[in-house]
Amino acid sequence: MIVMTTLGPGDTVGGGLGRAARVAVADVTDGQITSWTEVPVGWDSLHGEGTEGSHHARIATFLKEQGIEVVVTEHVGLGMQRMLGTMGLRLVQGAHGDARQAVVTAAGTASG
């Protein structure tokens, strides 16, 4: 299962999805992270740039290209929630603390 989480300081879950500076894309198999790639997405500085809807489109493109199935973050706005739902992605909000543990937990609840 491919899970993406926002990243904050250190190895913690970051704040909001739309303003994430970096994310991690993890492949989780049988409760174990088999790959972990940190990506400097720069959505924090890109938020508000471009035409209406372009920021969500930018994030949607990334999610599709990476094959993301589950998104883990502290919070997302209603518009982003709708977009993720339309894409058929599972959203885990309210995550905090160790990012790797949050990813494993999210993958376990998504598959079980």
JSON list of C-alpha atoms in Angstrom, two decimals, residues 3 7 26 42-43 47 49 60 70 102:
[
{"chain": "A", "resi": 3, "resn": "VAL", "atom": "CA", "xyz": [0.92, 5.97, 1.85]},
{"chain": "A", "resi": 7, "resn": "LEU", "atom": "CA", "xyz": [6.48, 15.93, 7.32]},
{"chain": "A", "resi": 26, "resn": "ALA", "atom": "CA", "xyz": [6.05, 5.04, 1.83]},
{"chain": "A", "resi": 42, "resn": "GLY", "atom": "CA", "xyz": [7.28, 23.12, -1.69]},
{"chain": "A", "resi": 43, "resn": "TRP", "atom": "CA", "xyz": [3.50, 23.38, -1.44]},
{"chain": "A", "resi": 47, "resn": "HIS", "atom": "CA", "xyz": [0.00, 27.85, -2.02]},
{"chain": "A", "resi": 49, "resn": "GLU", "atom": "CA", "xyz": [0.06, 30.94, -6.68]},
{"chain": "A", "resi": 60, "resn": "ALA", "atom": "CA", "xyz": [-3.65, 15.84, -7.33]},
{"chain": "A", "resi": 70, "resn": "VAL", "atom": "CA", "xyz": [-3.74, 6.86, 1.69]},
{"chain": "A", "resi": 102, "resn": "ALA", "atom": "CA", "xyz": [1.55, 7.06, 11.67]}
]
